[in-house]
Coordinates of C-alpha atoms and ligand atoms in Angstrom, one line a residue:
M7 CA 0.3 -0.2 -0.2
A8 CA 2.0 2.9 -1.3
D9 CA -0.1 5.9 -1.0
I10 CA -2.0 6.5 2.1
P11 CA -5.7 7.1 0.7
L12 CA -7.4 10.5 1.5
P13 CA -10.6 11.4 1.3
P14 CA -11.9 14.1 -1.3
G15 CA -10.2 17.5 -0.8
F16 CA -7.9 16.3 1.6
T17 CA -3.8 16.8 1.1
A18 CA -1.3 14.4 2.6
Q19 CA -0.3 17.4 4.8
K20 CA -4.0 18.6 6.1
M21 CA -4.1 14.4 7.1
D22 CA -0.9 14.9 9.0
Q23 CA -2.2 18.2 11.0
A24 CA -5.4 16.1 11.6
R25 CA -3.4 13.0 12.9
K26 CA -1.5 15.4 15.3
A27 CA -4.6 16.7 16.5
F28 CA -5.8 13.5 17.2
E29 CA -2.4 12.4 18.8
A30 CA -2.6 15.6 21.2
A31 CA -6.6 14.8 22.1
L32 CA -6.1 11.1 22.7
G33 CA -2.3 10.5 23.3
A34 CA 0.0 8.9 20.6
D35 CA -1.0 5.4 21.8
K36 CA -4.7 5.5 20.4
V37 CA -3.8 7.1 16.9
F38 CA -2.8 4.3 14.4
F39 CA -1.8 5.7 11.2
E40 CA 0.9 3.2 9.8
D41 CA 0.9 0.8 7.0
I42 CA 0.1 -2.3 9.3
D43 CA -2.7 -0.5 10.6
R44 CA -4.5 0.6 7.5
L45 CA -4.0 -3.0 6.7
G46 CA -5.2 -4.0 9.9
Y47 CA -8.7 -2.1 9.2
S48 CA -9.3 -3.2 5.6
D49 CA -11.8 -5.4 4.6
K50 CA -10.3 -8.8 4.9
F51 CA -13.1 -10.2 2.4
A52 CA -12.9 -7.5 0.0
I53 CA -13.8 -8.1 -3.6
D54 CA -12.1 -4.9 -5.0
D55 CA -8.9 -4.8 -2.8
D56 CA -8.4 -1.3 -3.8
A57 CA -11.5 0.0 -2.4
H58 CA -12.5 1.3 1.0
H59 CA -8.8 1.4 2.8
P60 CA -8.7 4.0 5.9
S61 CA -6.2 6.5 6.2
G62 CA -5.6 5.3 9.8
A63 CA -7.6 4.8 12.7
I64 CA -8.1 6.1 16.2
G65 CA -9.3 4.5 19.5
P66 CA -10.8 6.5 21.9
T67 CA -11.8 4.7 25.1
S68 CA -14.3 7.3 27.0
V69 CA -17.0 9.6 25.4
E70 CA -14.8 12.2 26.4
E71 CA -12.6 11.1 24.0
I72 CA -14.6 10.1 21.5
Q73 CA -16.3 14.1 21.6
A74 CA -12.7 15.3 21.2
A75 CA -12.3 13.5 18.2
V76 CA -15.6 14.4 16.8
K77 CA -14.5 18.2 17.4
I78 CA -11.0 17.4 15.4
A79 CA -13.0 15.5 13.0
N80 CA -15.5 18.7 12.2
Q81 CA -12.5 21.3 12.4
Y82 CA -11.1 19.1 9.5
R83 CA -13.9 18.0 8.0
L84 CA -12.4 14.6 8.1
P85 CA -14.7 11.7 7.9
L86 CA -14.6 9.2 10.9
W87 CA -16.1 5.7 10.5
P88 CA -17.0 4.3 13.7
I89 CA -16.7 0.3 14.4
S90 CA -17.3 -1.6 17.7
R91 CA -15.1 -4.5 17.2
G92 CA -14.8 -4.5 13.4
K93 CA -15.7 -8.4 12.9
N94 CA -18.4 -7.5 10.4
F95 CA -17.0 -10.3 7.8
G96 CA -19.1 -10.2 4.5
Y97 CA -20.4 -6.7 4.8
G98 CA -16.9 -4.9 4.9
T99 CA -15.0 -6.1 8.2
A100 CA -13.6 -2.8 9.9
A101 CA -13.4 -1.0 6.8
P102 CA -15.2 2.5 5.9
E103 CA -17.2 3.0 2.9
L104 CA -15.4 6.3 2.1
A105 CA -11.8 5.4 1.4
G106 CA -9.3 7.6 3.6
S107 CA -11.8 8.0 6.0
V108 CA -10.5 7.3 9.7
V109 CA -11.8 4.3 11.3
M110 CA -13.2 4.9 15.1
D111 CA -12.3 1.8 16.6
L112 CA -14.4 1.4 20.1
S113 CA -13.1 -2.0 20.9
G114 CA -11.3 -0.8 23.9
M115 CA -14.5 0.4 25.5
K116 CA -15.7 -2.8 27.5
K117 CA -17.4 -2.1 30.4
I118 CA -20.3 -4.2 31.5
E119 CA -23.3 -3.4 34.0
F120 CA -25.8 -5.8 34.7
D121 CA -29.4 -5.9 36.2
P122 CA -29.7 -9.5 37.3
V123 CA -33.7 -9.0 38.2
N124 CA -34.7 -7.8 34.5
G125 CA -32.0 -9.4 32.8
V126 CA -30.6 -6.3 31.3
A127 CA -26.8 -5.8 30.3
T128 CA -25.5 -2.1 29.8
L129 CA -22.9 -2.2 27.6
E130 CA -20.0 -0.6 25.9
P131 CA -19.3 -0.9 22.0
G132 CA -16.0 -3.1 22.8
V133 CA -17.7 -6.1 24.8
G134 CA -17.7 -9.2 22.5
F135 CA -19.9 -12.0 22.8
Y136 CA -17.2 -13.8 24.4
D137 CA -17.0 -11.1 27.0
L138 CA -20.5 -11.1 27.8
Y139 CA -20.7 -14.8 27.8
D140 CA -17.6 -15.1 30.2
Y141 CA -19.3 -12.4 32.5
L142 CA -22.2 -14.3 32.7
Q143 CA -20.7 -17.4 33.4
K144 CA -18.3 -16.1 36.0
N145 CA -21.1 -14.4 38.0
D146 CA -23.2 -17.3 37.7
L147 CA -26.1 -15.0 35.9
P148 CA -28.8 -17.5 34.5
F149 CA -29.4 -15.7 31.3
W150 CA -28.2 -16.6 27.6
L151 CA -27.0 -14.7 24.9
S152 CA -28.1 -14.9 21.4
T153 CA -25.1 -15.3 19.4
P154 CA -24.5 -14.8 15.4
G155 CA -22.7 -17.4 13.3
N156 CA -19.3 -15.4 13.9
S157 CA -19.3 -14.4 17.6
W158 CA -16.0 -12.7 17.5
G159 CA -17.6 -9.6 17.0
S160 CA -19.2 -6.8 19.3
V161 CA -23.0 -7.6 20.7
I162 CA -23.7 -3.9 19.9
G163 CA -21.8 -3.7 16.8
N164 CA -23.9 -6.8 15.6
A165 CA -27.4 -5.6 17.1
L166 CA -26.3 -2.0 15.4
D167 CA -26.0 -3.7 11.9
R168 CA -29.3 -5.8 12.4
G169 CA -27.2 -9.4 12.5
V170 CA -29.3 -12.2 13.9
G171 CA -29.0 -15.0 16.3
Y172 CA -31.0 -18.3 16.6
T173 CA -32.9 -18.2 20.1
P174 CA -36.1 -16.6 20.7
Y175 CA -34.0 -13.1 20.8
G176 CA -32.5 -14.2 17.8
E177 CA -33.8 -10.7 16.1
N178 CA -30.9 -9.1 18.3
T179 CA -31.7 -5.3 17.2
K180 CA -35.2 -5.7 18.7
F181 CA -33.9 -6.1 21.8
L182 CA -31.7 -3.0 22.3
C183 CA -33.4 -0.7 24.9
G184 CA -32.0 2.7 25.2
L185 CA -29.0 3.8 23.7
E186 CA -26.4 6.7 24.7
V187 CA -24.9 8.2 21.5
V188 CA -22.4 11.0 20.3
L189 CA -24.2 13.0 17.3
P190 CA -21.7 14.0 14.8
T191 CA -21.6 17.7 16.5
G192 CA -20.6 16.2 19.7
E193 CA -23.7 16.4 21.7
L194 CA -24.2 13.4 24.2
V195 CA -27.9 12.0 24.3
R196 CA -29.9 9.2 25.8
T197 CA -32.8 7.8 23.8
G198 CA -35.7 6.2 25.6
M199 CA -36.2 6.4 29.6
G200 CA -32.7 7.5 29.4
A201 CA -33.6 11.0 28.5
F202 CA -35.1 11.5 31.9
E203 CA -32.7 11.9 34.4
G204 CA -32.2 9.4 37.2
A205 CA -35.1 6.9 35.6
P206 CA -34.6 3.5 36.9
T207 CA -36.4 2.5 33.7
W208 CA -33.9 3.0 30.9
G209 CA -33.3 -0.4 30.2
L210 CA -37.1 -1.7 30.8
Y211 CA -39.3 0.7 28.7
P212 CA -37.8 1.2 25.2
F213 CA -40.1 4.2 23.9
G214 CA -39.7 6.8 26.4
F215 CA -41.7 10.1 25.8
G216 CA -42.7 11.4 22.3
P217 CA -40.7 9.6 19.2
A218 CA -38.3 7.0 20.0
W219 CA -35.1 7.1 18.4
D220 CA -33.2 3.9 19.0
Q221 CA -33.7 2.7 15.3
M222 CA -32.4 5.7 14.0
F223 CA -29.0 5.0 15.1
V224 CA -29.3 1.5 13.5
Q225 CA -27.6 0.9 10.1
S226 CA -27.4 4.6 10.0
N227 CA -24.7 7.2 10.2
F228 CA -26.4 9.7 12.6
G229 CA -24.2 9.0 15.7
I230 CA -21.8 7.1 17.5
V231 CA -23.2 4.3 20.0
T232 CA -21.2 4.7 23.4
K233 CA -23.5 2.4 25.4
A234 CA -26.8 0.5 24.9
N235 CA -29.0 -1.6 27.2
M236 CA -29.8 -5.0 25.8
W237 CA -32.4 -7.6 27.1
L238 CA -31.0 -11.1 27.6
M239 CA -33.4 -13.9 27.9
P240 CA -33.6 -15.6 31.1
E241 CA -32.2 -19.5 31.0
P242 CA -35.1 -21.5 30.1
E243 CA -36.0 -24.6 32.3
S244 CA -35.9 -26.9 29.4
L245 CA -35.1 -27.4 25.9
M246 CA -36.9 -29.4 23.6
G247 CA -36.7 -29.9 19.7
M248 CA -35.3 -31.7 16.8
D249 CA -32.5 -31.3 14.3
V250 CA -34.4 -32.1 10.8
E251 CA -32.9 -33.1 7.2
F252 CA -34.6 -32.8 4.1
D253 CA -33.7 -34.5 1.0
R254 CA -34.5 -32.5 -1.7
P255 CA -34.4 -29.0 -2.9
E256 CA -38.3 -28.7 -3.4
D257 CA -39.0 -29.6 0.1
L258 CA -38.1 -25.9 1.1
K259 CA -41.6 -25.0 0.1
A260 CA -43.3 -27.4 2.8
M261 CA -40.7 -26.7 5.3
V262 CA -41.4 -22.9 5.1
D263 CA -45.3 -23.5 5.0
T264 CA -44.9 -25.5 8.2
I265 CA -42.6 -23.7 10.3
G266 CA -43.7 -20.2 9.3
P267 CA -47.2 -20.7 10.8
L268 CA -45.8 -22.1 13.8
R269 CA -43.5 -19.3 14.3
R270 CA -46.4 -17.0 13.6
E271 CA -48.5 -18.3 15.9
G272 CA -45.8 -18.5 18.6
L273 CA -45.7 -22.1 19.2
L274 CA -41.9 -21.9 17.8
R275 CA -40.5 -18.2 19.3
Q276 CA -36.9 -18.7 18.3
S277 CA -35.7 -17.8 15.0
P278 CA -34.9 -21.0 13.2
S279 CA -32.8 -21.0 9.9
I280 CA -33.1 -23.6 7.4
G281 CA -29.7 -23.8 5.6
N282 CA -28.6 -26.0 2.5
W283 CA -26.1 -28.8 2.6
L284 CA -23.1 -26.6 1.8
R285 CA -23.4 -24.7 4.9
A286 CA -23.3 -27.8 7.0
A287 CA -20.7 -29.3 4.6
S288 CA -18.1 -26.3 4.4
I289 CA -17.1 -26.3 7.8
L290 CA -16.6 -30.1 7.6
T291 CA -14.7 -30.6 4.5
T292 CA -13.0 -28.7 1.7
R293 CA -13.8 -28.6 -2.5
D294 CA -10.7 -30.3 -3.2
E295 CA -11.4 -33.5 -1.4
W296 CA -14.2 -33.9 -3.9
T297 CA -13.5 -32.4 -7.2
D298 CA -11.1 -30.5 -9.0
K299 CA -13.5 -29.4 -11.8
P300 CA -14.4 -25.9 -12.2
G301 CA -18.0 -24.4 -12.1
A302 CA -21.0 -25.2 -10.0
L303 CA -20.6 -28.6 -8.3
S304 CA -22.4 -31.5 -10.6
D305 CA -25.5 -33.3 -8.3
D306 CA -23.2 -36.2 -8.3
V307 CA -20.3 -34.7 -6.2
I308 CA -23.4 -32.8 -4.0
D309 CA -24.9 -36.5 -3.4
A310 CA -21.5 -38.0 -2.2
I311 CA -20.8 -35.0 0.0
R312 CA -24.2 -35.4 1.7
K313 CA -24.1 -39.0 1.8
K314 CA -20.5 -39.1 3.7
F315 CA -22.0 -36.6 6.1
N316 CA -25.7 -38.0 6.4
I317 CA -27.0 -34.3 5.7
G318 CA -30.1 -33.4 3.8
W319 CA -30.3 -30.7 1.0
W320 CA -31.9 -28.6 3.4
G321 CA -31.7 -28.7 7.4
V322 CA -33.0 -26.8 10.2
S323 CA -32.6 -27.0 14.0
L324 CA -36.1 -26.3 15.6
R325 CA -36.3 -25.9 19.5
L326 CA -38.8 -25.2 22.2
Y327 CA -37.7 -22.8 25.0
G328 CA -39.4 -22.3 28.3
R329 CA -41.3 -24.5 31.3
E330 CA -40.9 -28.4 30.4
D331 CA -44.5 -28.8 30.9
M332 CA -45.2 -26.7 28.1
N333 CA -42.1 -27.8 25.9
K334 CA -43.6 -31.4 26.5
A335 CA -46.7 -30.5 25.2
A336 CA -45.9 -28.3 22.2
Y337 CA -43.3 -30.8 21.1
K338 CA -46.1 -33.4 20.2
V339 CA -47.4 -30.4 18.1
L340 CA -44.1 -29.7 16.1
E341 CA -43.5 -33.7 15.9
R342 CA -46.7 -34.2 14.2
E343 CA -46.5 -31.1 11.7
I344 CA -42.9 -32.1 10.9
G345 CA -43.5 -35.7 10.6
A346 CA -46.3 -34.7 8.1
I347 CA -43.8 -33.1 5.5
K348 CA -41.7 -36.7 5.5
P349 CA -37.8 -35.5 6.5
M350 CA -35.1 -37.6 5.9
L351 CA -33.8 -37.5 9.4
V352 CA -35.0 -36.3 12.5
K353 CA -32.8 -36.2 15.7
P354 CA -34.7 -35.4 18.6
A355 CA -33.1 -33.0 21.5
S356 CA -34.3 -32.1 25.0
W357 CA -32.5 -30.6 27.9
V358 CA -33.6 -29.6 31.5
K359 CA -31.7 -26.9 33.6
G360 CA -29.0 -29.1 35.4
Q361 CA -28.0 -31.5 32.7
P362 CA -24.8 -30.9 30.6
I363 CA -26.0 -28.6 27.8
E364 CA -25.6 -28.5 24.0
R365 CA -23.1 -25.8 23.5
S366 CA -24.4 -23.8 19.9
A367 CA -26.1 -21.2 18.5
I368 CA -29.2 -22.6 20.1
T369 CA -28.2 -22.1 23.5
G370 CA -26.5 -18.8 22.7
T371 CA -23.0 -20.0 23.1
P372 CA -20.6 -18.0 21.0
M373 CA -18.8 -19.5 18.3
T374 CA -16.7 -18.7 15.3
F375 CA -16.5 -22.3 13.4
P376 CA -18.9 -21.4 10.6
L377 CA -16.1 -18.7 9.3
Q378 CA -14.5 -21.9 8.1
N379 CA -16.6 -22.0 5.1
A380 CA -14.2 -19.2 3.8
N381 CA -11.8 -22.1 3.5
W382 CA -14.2 -24.2 0.8
Y383 CA -12.1 -23.1 -2.2
G384 CA -8.9 -23.1 -0.4
G385 CA -6.5 -19.9 -1.6
R386 CA -7.4 -16.7 0.8
G387 CA -10.9 -17.1 1.3
G388 CA -13.4 -15.2 2.2
H389 CA -17.2 -14.2 1.8
I390 CA -20.0 -11.6 0.8
G391 CA -23.7 -12.1 1.5
F392 CA -26.7 -11.3 -0.7
S393 CA -29.5 -11.4 1.9
P394 CA -32.8 -10.4 0.4
I395 CA -35.7 -10.4 2.6
L396 CA -39.1 -12.7 1.7
P397 CA -42.5 -13.2 3.3
Q398 CA -42.6 -16.7 4.7
D399 CA -44.1 -18.2 2.1
G400 CA -43.3 -21.5 1.0
D401 CA -43.7 -21.1 -3.2
K402 CA -42.2 -17.6 -3.1
A403 CA -39.6 -19.1 -1.0
L404 CA -38.6 -21.9 -3.4
A405 CA -39.1 -19.6 -6.5
Q406 CA -36.3 -17.2 -5.1
F407 CA -34.1 -20.3 -4.0
Q408 CA -34.4 -21.7 -7.8
R409 CA -33.7 -18.5 -9.3
T410 CA -30.7 -18.0 -7.1
Y411 CA -29.4 -21.3 -7.7
A412 CA -29.4 -21.1 -11.4
R413 CA -27.7 -17.7 -11.3
Y414 CA -25.1 -19.8 -8.9
K415 CA -24.7 -22.0 -11.8
E416 CA -24.5 -19.6 -14.4
Y417 CA -21.6 -18.1 -12.6
G418 CA -19.8 -21.3 -11.8
M419 CA -20.7 -20.7 -8.0
D420 CA -21.3 -23.3 -5.4
Y421 CA -24.6 -22.4 -3.6
Q422 CA -24.6 -21.7 0.0
G423 CA -27.8 -20.6 1.2
S424 CA -30.0 -20.1 4.2
F425 CA -33.5 -18.6 5.1
A426 CA -34.0 -17.2 8.5
F427 CA -37.4 -16.9 10.2
G428 CA -38.1 -13.6 12.0
E429 CA -41.9 -13.5 13.1
R430 CA -43.3 -12.4 9.9
H431 CA -40.4 -12.7 7.2
L432 CA -37.7 -14.4 6.3
I433 CA -34.0 -13.6 5.5
N434 CA -32.4 -15.2 2.5
V435 CA -28.8 -15.2 3.5
N436 CA -26.8 -16.1 0.5
A437 CA -22.9 -16.7 1.3
M438 CA -21.1 -16.1 -2.0
I439 CA -17.7 -17.8 -0.9
I440 CA -14.6 -16.4 -2.6
D441 CA -11.1 -17.3 -3.2
K442 CA -9.2 -14.1 -3.7
D443 CA -6.2 -15.9 -5.7
N444 CA -8.6 -17.0 -8.4
A445 CA -8.6 -13.9 -10.2
E446 CA -11.0 -15.3 -13.2
K447 CA -13.7 -16.2 -10.6
M448 CA -13.0 -12.8 -8.8
A449 CA -13.4 -10.9 -11.8
K450 CA -17.2 -12.2 -12.1
I451 CA -18.3 -11.6 -8.5
D452 CA -19.6 -8.2 -9.3
T453 CA -21.9 -9.0 -12.2
F454 CA -23.0 -11.9 -10.5
F455 CA -24.0 -10.0 -7.2
R456 CA -25.3 -7.3 -9.4
A457 CA -27.7 -9.8 -11.3
L458 CA -28.9 -11.1 -7.9
V459 CA -29.9 -7.7 -6.9
A460 CA -31.7 -6.9 -10.1
D461 CA -33.4 -10.4 -9.9
A462 CA -34.8 -9.6 -6.3
K463 CA -35.9 -6.2 -7.2
A464 CA -37.8 -7.4 -10.3
N465 CA -39.7 -9.4 -7.5
G466 CA -40.2 -7.0 -4.9
Y467 CA -37.6 -8.4 -2.7
G468 CA -34.7 -5.6 -0.9
E469 CA -32.0 -6.5 1.2
Y470 CA -31.7 -6.5 5.0
R471 CA -27.7 -5.7 4.9
T472 CA -25.4 -5.4 2.4
H473 CA -21.7 -5.1 1.7
L474 CA -19.7 -1.5 1.7
D475 CA -19.3 -2.2 -2.3
Y476 CA -23.3 -2.3 -2.7
M477 CA -24.9 0.2 -0.2
D478 CA -25.4 2.8 -3.0
L479 CA -27.1 0.0 -5.2
V480 CA -29.0 -1.6 -2.8
A481 CA -30.5 2.0 -1.6
R482 CA -31.3 2.7 -5.0
T483 CA -33.8 -0.3 -5.0
Y484 CA -35.4 1.0 -2.1
D485 CA -37.3 3.9 -4.5
W486 CA -40.7 4.3 -3.7
N487 CA -42.2 7.8 -4.5
D488 CA -38.9 8.9 -6.4
N489 CA -36.8 7.4 -3.3
A490 CA -38.5 9.5 -0.5
L491 CA -36.8 7.5 2.2
R492 CA -33.5 8.2 1.0
K493 CA -34.2 12.0 0.8
L494 CA -35.5 11.7 4.1
N495 CA -32.3 10.0 5.2
E496 CA -30.3 12.6 3.8
T497 CA -32.4 15.5 5.2
V498 CA -31.6 14.2 8.9
K499 CA -28.0 13.5 8.0
N500 CA -27.4 17.1 6.8
A501 CA -29.1 18.6 9.8
L502 CA -27.4 16.3 12.4
D503 CA -24.1 16.1 10.7
P504 CA -23.7 19.6 8.6
N505 CA -19.9 19.1 8.0
G506 CA -20.8 15.3 6.8
I507 CA -18.2 13.8 9.4
L508 CA -19.9 10.6 10.4
A509 CA -19.5 7.2 8.0
P510 CA -20.4 9.0 4.7
G511 CA -22.3 6.5 2.5
K512 CA -23.1 4.0 5.2
S513 CA -26.6 2.4 4.3
G514 CA -26.1 5.0 0.9
I515 CA -26.8 8.2 3.2
W516 CA -24.2 10.5 1.9
P517 CA -24.0 14.3 3.4
K518 CA -24.8 16.9 0.9
D519 CA -21.1 18.1 0.3
L520 CA -19.8 14.1 -0.6
A521 CA -23.0 13.3 -2.7
G522 CA -20.9 13.1 -5.8
E523 CA -19.3 9.9 -4.1
R524 CA -22.5 7.8 -4.5
K525 CA -21.7 5.1 -6.8
Q526 CA -23.9 2.9 -9.4
Ligands
ADP6 P1 -19.0 -6.5 15.0 O1 -17.6 -6.2 15.8 O2 -20.2 -7.0 15.9 O3 -18.7 -7.4 13.7 P2 -18.7 -3.9 13.8 O4 -17.9 -3.2 14.6 O5 -18.1 -4.3 12.5 O6 -19.6 -5.4 14.4 O7 -20.0 -3.0 13.6 C1 -20.7 -3.1 12.4 C2 -21.3 -2.0 11.7 O8 -22.2 -1.3 12.3 C3 -20.2 -1.2 11.6 O9 -19.3 -0.8 10.3 C4 -20.6 0.2 11.7 O10 -21.3 1.0 10.3 C5 -21.7 0.0 12.6 N1 -21.5 0.4 14.1 C6 -20.8 -0.4 14.8 N2 -20.4 0.1 16.3 C7 -21.0 1.4 16.1 C8 -21.1 2.4 17.1 N3 -20.7 2.3 18.2 N4 -21.9 3.3 16.7 C9 -22.3 3.7 15.6 N5 -22.4 2.9 14.6 C10 -21.5 1.4 14.9

């Protein structure tokens, strides 16, 4: 990395002055502008290795230091990109949207406070899932986390990018209850009941009085979250359910049409995720153990892999959480409904408090093993996610899968897909596994991704989250009434952040002076 990337309008000299101002305010040990730092804060799974490099990073460890850094950023009109722990693999890792921005790394802020009666954790951004898990274990607190497939990251960071877990608290962002935020102009605000001096209900009632703003700071660039209350699930008395495998791609329809109603009526309260065979196999084996043929895997190879590991084309883990008596009654319904759609394999699971526990996402145990899928092709691996939102409708889910699978074949990619249930929707996460050492395949990813976005758009499906490269593309698909939502977002942006210093380009929201940076 020869040249230091600079934001528009910056000279190396001006950047040097800004760096010195950060050093004076925070101390040189919290300012990182070496080549190795720029590399450390780059996107490890980048499709285009030249995009999104920061000019450097700073690591404030208090609200006052954040405010001091924000003041400097305003003085120099220097874009800052806040991250909590920066493990957002597949969506940009720690890197900023706009090259030359300075990453504000909050991973040094690791304070945890806990209300053991209500199960409310008050967290700073640097608290990772492992930190919080250790804290609960050490203090013998009977509460469970809701962990994502890569739990290396921050609890707040995940909720702020709408990451999901698998327990009844799987939609993590819904369990935020009151934030503390440094605004782009440096003011400190608390949302919800936190606005009421001394209220004991900050972490209990999410709305406060008047407009409720928590979600305004989620997937946005309107503020730097310095603290958040999160509800944790009380440890249930029992767990019952089953791991189920289905044999054919077409079985997706019946799975969605059976699980969807159970989810909507509340018999199933968790967020189950239907995953295809490669989601399971990519952490157990690598492609070269099966074939050296380029192009998407043939059905023969897929069958051989499935046979070896005894996995279905699709699999799903279903669990009931709560009182044992209730779970036993609900299990009968689950068993009957799932049995009626002819699974290939059912592995019942049950647990009662006091017994040895299943250490997986089902029990909110932090994990990183799903990252192993980056090794599927060999070489320098990675993945990006294409993730449209669908209704809980079997025909529509199957059609979306078939369309997507056909595109994967057309572009010679092995298909890894999943369908995660919310209360009324599905998030269809498709992992595009990459090998950065395969130049020929890497050159196709951009066109492939854009084709998938266009297919989804044509069917009315928008993405829930996307990689830095595609934030403008996805924002453009949210186009009702001449992109009225984007205009609202940017009116708010310009009011709150007149100098456009905070995360320009995040979620396709650009401040007025950088509007020219919007990409096709
Ligand atoms: P994780 O470490 O959990 O993977 P990240 O720190 O990578 O999470 O955060 C994901 C995204 O969420 C970031 O790229 C950033 O846009 C946003 N974000 C994270 N932390 C904050 C924060 N404290 N304030 C505002 N936005 C944040």
